[in-house]
Tab-separated table of C-alpha atoms and ligand atoms in Angstrom:
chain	number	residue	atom	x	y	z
A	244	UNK	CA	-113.781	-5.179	-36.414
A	245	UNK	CA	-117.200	-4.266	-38.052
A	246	UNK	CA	-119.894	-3.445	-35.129
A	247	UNK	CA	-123.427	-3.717	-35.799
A	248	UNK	CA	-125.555	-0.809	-36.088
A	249	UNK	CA	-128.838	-0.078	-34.705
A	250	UNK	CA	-131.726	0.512	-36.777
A	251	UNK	CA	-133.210	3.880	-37.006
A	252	UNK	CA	-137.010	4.054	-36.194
A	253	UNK	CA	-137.582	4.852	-40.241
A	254	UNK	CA	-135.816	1.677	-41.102
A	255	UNK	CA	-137.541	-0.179	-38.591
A	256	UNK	CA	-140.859	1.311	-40.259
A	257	UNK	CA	-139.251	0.536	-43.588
A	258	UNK	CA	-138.685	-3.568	-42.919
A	259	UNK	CA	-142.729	-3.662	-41.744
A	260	UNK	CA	-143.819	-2.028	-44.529
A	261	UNK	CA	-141.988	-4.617	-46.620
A	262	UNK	CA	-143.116	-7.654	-44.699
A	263	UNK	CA	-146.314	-7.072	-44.996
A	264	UNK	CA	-146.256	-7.703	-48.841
A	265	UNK	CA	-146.954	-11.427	-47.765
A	266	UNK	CA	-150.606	-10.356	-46.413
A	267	UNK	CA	-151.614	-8.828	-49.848
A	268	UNK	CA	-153.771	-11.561	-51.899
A	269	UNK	CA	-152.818	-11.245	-55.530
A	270	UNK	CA	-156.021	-10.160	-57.828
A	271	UNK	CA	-157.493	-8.800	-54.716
A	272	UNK	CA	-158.221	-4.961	-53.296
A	273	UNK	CA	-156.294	-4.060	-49.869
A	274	UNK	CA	-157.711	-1.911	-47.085
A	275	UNK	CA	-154.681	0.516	-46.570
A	276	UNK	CA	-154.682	2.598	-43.385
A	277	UNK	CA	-152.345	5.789	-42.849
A	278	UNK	CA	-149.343	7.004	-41.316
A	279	UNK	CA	-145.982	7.320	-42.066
A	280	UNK	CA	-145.734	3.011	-41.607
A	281	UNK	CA	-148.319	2.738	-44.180
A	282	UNK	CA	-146.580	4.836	-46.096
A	283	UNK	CA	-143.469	2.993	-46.375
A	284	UNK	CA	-146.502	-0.594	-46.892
A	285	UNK	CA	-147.931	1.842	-49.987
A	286	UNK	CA	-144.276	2.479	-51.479
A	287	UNK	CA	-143.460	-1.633	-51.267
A	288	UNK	CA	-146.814	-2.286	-52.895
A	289	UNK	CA	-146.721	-0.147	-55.604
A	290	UNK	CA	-143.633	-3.213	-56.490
A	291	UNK	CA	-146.649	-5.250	-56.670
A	292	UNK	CA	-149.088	-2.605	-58.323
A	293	UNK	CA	-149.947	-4.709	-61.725
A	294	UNK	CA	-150.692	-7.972	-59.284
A	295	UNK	CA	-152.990	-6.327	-57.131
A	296	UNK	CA	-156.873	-4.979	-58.342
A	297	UNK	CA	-156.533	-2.288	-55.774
A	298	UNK	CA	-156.912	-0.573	-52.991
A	299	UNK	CA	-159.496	0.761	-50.457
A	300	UNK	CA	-157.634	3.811	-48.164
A	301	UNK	CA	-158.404	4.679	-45.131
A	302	UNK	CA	-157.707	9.120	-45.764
A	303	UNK	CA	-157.096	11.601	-48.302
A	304	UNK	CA	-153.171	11.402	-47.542
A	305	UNK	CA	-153.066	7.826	-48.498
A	306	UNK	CA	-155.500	8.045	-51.188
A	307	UNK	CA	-153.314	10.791	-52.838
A	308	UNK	CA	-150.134	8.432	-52.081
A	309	UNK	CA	-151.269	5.187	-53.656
A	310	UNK	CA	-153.105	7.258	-57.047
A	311	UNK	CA	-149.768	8.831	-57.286
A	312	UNK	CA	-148.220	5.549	-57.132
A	313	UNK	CA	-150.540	4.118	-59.808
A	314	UNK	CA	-152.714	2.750	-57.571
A	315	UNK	CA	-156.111	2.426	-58.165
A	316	UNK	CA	-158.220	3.390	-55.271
A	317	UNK	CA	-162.163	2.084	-54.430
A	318	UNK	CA	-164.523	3.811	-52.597
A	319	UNK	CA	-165.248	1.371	-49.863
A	320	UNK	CA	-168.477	1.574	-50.877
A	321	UNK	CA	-167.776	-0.454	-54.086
A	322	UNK	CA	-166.278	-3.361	-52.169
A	323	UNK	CA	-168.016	-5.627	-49.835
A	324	UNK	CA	-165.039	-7.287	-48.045
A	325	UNK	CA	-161.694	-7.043	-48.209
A	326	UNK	CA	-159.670	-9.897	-47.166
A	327	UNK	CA	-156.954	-7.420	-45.354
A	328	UNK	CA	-156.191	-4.177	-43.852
A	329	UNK	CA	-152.787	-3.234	-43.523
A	330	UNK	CA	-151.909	-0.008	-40.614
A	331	UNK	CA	-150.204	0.776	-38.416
A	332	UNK	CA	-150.802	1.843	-34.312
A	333	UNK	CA	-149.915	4.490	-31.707
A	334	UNK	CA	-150.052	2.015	-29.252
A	335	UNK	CA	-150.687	-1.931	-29.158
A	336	UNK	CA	-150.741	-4.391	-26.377
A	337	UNK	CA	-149.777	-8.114	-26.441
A	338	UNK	CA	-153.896	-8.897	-27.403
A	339	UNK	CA	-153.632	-6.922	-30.443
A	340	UNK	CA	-155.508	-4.070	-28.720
A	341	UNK	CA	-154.293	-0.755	-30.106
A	342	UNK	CA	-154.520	2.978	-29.838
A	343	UNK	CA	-154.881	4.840	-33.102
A	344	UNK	CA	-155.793	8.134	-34.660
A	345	UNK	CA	-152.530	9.820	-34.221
A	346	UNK	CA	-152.838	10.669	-37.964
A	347	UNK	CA	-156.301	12.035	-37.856
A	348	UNK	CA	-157.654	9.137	-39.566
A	349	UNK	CA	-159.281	6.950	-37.069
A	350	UNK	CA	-162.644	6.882	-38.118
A	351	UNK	CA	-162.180	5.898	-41.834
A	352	UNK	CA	-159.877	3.355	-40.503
A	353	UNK	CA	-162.002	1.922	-38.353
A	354	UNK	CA	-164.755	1.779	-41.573
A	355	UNK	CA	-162.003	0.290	-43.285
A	356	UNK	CA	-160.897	-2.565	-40.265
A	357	UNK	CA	-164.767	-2.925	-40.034
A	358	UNK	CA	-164.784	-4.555	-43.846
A	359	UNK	CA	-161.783	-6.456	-43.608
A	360	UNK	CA	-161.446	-10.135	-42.314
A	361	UNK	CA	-158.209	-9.909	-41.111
A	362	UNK	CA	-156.298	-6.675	-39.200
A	363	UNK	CA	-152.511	-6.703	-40.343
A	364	UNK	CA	-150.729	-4.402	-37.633
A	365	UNK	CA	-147.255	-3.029	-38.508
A	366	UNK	CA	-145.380	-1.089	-36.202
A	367	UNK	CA	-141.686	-0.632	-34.831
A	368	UNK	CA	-141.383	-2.053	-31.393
A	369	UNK	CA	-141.546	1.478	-29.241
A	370	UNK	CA	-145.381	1.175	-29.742
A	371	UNK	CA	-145.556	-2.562	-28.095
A	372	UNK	CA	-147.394	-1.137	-24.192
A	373	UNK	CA	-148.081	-3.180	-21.422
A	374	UNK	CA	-151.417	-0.892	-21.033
A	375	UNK	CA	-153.083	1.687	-23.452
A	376	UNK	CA	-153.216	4.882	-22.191
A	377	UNK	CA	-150.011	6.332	-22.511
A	378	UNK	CA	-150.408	7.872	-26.187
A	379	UNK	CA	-152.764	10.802	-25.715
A	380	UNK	CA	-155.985	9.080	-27.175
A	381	UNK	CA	-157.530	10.433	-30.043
A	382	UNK	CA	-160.907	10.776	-30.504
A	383	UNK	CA	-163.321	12.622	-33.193
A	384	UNK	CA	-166.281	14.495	-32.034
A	385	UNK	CA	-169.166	16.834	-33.734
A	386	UNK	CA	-168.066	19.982	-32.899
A	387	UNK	CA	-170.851	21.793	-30.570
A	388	UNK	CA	-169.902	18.405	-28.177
A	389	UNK	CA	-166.512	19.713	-27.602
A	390	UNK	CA	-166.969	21.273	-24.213
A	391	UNK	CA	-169.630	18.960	-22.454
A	392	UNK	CA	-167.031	15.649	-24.092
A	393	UNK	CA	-164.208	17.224	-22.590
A	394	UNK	CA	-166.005	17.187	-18.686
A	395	UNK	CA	-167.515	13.714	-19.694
A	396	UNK	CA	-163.123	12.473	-19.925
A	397	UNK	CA	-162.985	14.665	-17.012
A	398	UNK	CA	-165.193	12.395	-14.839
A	399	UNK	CA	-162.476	9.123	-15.616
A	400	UNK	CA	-159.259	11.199	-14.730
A	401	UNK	CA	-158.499	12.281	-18.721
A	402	UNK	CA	-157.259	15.603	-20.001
A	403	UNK	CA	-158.882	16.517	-22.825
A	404	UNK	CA	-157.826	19.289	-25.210
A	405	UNK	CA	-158.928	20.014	-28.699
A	406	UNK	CA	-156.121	19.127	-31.584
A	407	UNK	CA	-155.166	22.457	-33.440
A	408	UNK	CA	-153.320	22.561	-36.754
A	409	UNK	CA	-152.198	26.021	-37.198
A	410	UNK	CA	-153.758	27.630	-34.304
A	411	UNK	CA	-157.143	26.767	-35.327
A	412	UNK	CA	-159.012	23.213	-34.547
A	413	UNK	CA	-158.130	20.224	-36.669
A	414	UNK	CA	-160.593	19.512	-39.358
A	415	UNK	CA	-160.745	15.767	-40.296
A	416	UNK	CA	-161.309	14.038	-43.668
A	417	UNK	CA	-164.883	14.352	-42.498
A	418	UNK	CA	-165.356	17.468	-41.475
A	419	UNK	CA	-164.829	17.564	-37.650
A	420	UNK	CA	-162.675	18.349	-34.847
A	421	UNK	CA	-160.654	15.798	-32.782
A	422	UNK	CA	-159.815	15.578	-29.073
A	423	UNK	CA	-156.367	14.328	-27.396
A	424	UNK	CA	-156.945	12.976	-23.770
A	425	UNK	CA	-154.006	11.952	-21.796
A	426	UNK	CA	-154.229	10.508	-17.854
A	427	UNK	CA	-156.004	7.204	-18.802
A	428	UNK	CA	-155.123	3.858	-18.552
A	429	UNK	CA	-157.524	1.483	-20.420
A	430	UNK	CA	-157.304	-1.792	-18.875
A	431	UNK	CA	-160.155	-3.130	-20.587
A	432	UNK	CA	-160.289	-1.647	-23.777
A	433	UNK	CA	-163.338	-3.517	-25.121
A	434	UNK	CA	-165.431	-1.944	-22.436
A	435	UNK	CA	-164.251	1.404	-22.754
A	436	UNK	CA	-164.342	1.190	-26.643
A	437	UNK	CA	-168.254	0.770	-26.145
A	438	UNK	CA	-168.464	3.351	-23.387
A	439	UNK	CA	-167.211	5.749	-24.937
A	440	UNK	CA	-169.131	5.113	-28.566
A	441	UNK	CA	-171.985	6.103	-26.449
A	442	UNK	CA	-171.565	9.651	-25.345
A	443	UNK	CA	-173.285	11.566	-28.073
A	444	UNK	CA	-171.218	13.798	-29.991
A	445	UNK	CA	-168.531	11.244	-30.210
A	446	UNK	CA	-167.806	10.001	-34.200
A	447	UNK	CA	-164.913	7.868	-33.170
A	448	UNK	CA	-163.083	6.575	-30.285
A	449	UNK	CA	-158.801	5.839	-31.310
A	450	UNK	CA	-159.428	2.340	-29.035
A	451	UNK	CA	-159.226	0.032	-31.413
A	452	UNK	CA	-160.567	-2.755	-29.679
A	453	UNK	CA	-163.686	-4.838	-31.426
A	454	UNK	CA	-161.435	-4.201	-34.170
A	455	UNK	CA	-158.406	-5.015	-32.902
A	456	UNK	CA	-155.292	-7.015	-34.819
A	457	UNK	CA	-155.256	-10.049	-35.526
A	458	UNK	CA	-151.533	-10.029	-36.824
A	459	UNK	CA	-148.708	-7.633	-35.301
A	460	UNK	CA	-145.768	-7.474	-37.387
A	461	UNK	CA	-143.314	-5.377	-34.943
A	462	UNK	CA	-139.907	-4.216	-35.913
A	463	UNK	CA	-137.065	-5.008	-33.687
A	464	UNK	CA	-133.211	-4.698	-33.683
A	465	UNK	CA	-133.450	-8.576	-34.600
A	466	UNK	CA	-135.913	-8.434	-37.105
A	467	UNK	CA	-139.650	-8.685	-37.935
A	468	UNK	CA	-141.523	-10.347	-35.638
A	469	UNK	CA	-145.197	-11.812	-35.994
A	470	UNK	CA	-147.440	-11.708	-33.218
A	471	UNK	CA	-150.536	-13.700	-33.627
B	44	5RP	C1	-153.343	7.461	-38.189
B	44	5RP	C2	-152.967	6.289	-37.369
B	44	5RP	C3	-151.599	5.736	-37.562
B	44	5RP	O1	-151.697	4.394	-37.901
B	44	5RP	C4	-150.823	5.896	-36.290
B	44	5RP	O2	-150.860	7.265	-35.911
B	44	5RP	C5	-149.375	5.441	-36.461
B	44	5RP	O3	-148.714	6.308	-37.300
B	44	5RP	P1	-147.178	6.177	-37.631
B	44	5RP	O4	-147.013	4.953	-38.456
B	44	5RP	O5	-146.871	7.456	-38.401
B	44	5RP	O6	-146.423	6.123	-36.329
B	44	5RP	O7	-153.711	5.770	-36.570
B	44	5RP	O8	-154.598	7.967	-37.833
């Protein structure tokens, strides 16, 4: 008697990564975020490479990715809207609310989500939350803010600690450091979005919120499924 086997996270990644094909205009340029989602979207588009004009990435690692793919890649700069993003989330709630960053790259993405008309989420179903908060938020900050940012989390319950790569603070693609705070839950993530943006020394909060998704496609054991 065969059994049926449960997919592995990675082939859960895998089956987003394809479905979101259908999002990609033909004769267009696609916003392309980062992580190792997007990387399986970047490896099913380069199927599609000669149909596409482009892309617009959202970090060095996916830049390097889709030009070795034989993708061409636009400074965003170039392009005055795109007509998707495609990324993927640490966390995302039911309103298309999401927590992001956990690849370092949350401020070009949210450059990149900021040009696009339409946010194409993919993710396997572990990062579906009832709540944000759980995934230690990221959030990139001008380095002589460190210590006064990490009392300002301090003062809403949050744990702040600097990211380190090698024993020494994370650099970004743009040149600064990046805060982890666990010990929140964001209930209203639009509000706290545009708290937060305030506090000087902040580049970029990881609540994605005024740009949240508009699509979610989530992989389950029973396949993709869209949530609008
Ligand atoms: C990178 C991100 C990623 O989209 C997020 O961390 C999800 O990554 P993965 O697909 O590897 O789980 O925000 O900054």
């Amino acid at each position: 008697m065969s059994q049926k086997r449960t997919m592995t996270q990675d082939e859960l990644k895998t089956l987003v990564g394809q479905a979101a094909l259908q999002y990609v205009v033909p004769g267009e340029i696609v916003g392309v975020g980062t992580g190792s989602t997007v990387n399986k979207f970047i490896d099913a588009l380069a199927t599609m490479k000669d149909r596409i004009k482009g892309a617009v990435s959202s970090s060095e690692a996916s830049t390097k990715r889709l030009t070795a793919l034989g993708i061409t890649v636009f400074d965003s700069n170039e392009v005055a809207e795109l007509s998707v993003y495609i990324d993927g989330a640490d966390e995302i709630d039911a309103r298309g609310y999401m927590i992001k960053g956990g690849g370092a790259a949350l401020t070009r993405e949210k450059i990149v989500a900021a040009q696009s008309r339409q946010f194409v989420c993919i993710a396997d179903e572990s990062k579906l939350v009832p709540t944000l908060g759980k995934f230690p938020l990221p959030v990139e900050v001008i380095p002589m803010a460190t210590q006064r940012l990490i009392r300002q989390f301090a003062t809403l319950g949050g744990r702040a600690t600097v990211r380190l790569a090698d024993g020494q603070p994370l650099v970004t693609d743009n040149g600064q450091h990046l805060l982890d705070v666990t010990g929140l839950q964001i209930s209203d993530p639009l509000a706290f979005e545009s708290q937060v943006n305030q506090w000087p020394g902040v580049v970029t909060v990881g609540v994605f919120a005024h740009q949240k998704a508009h699509v979610c496609l989530l992989g389950t054991a029973g396949g993709v499924k869209t949530l609008k």
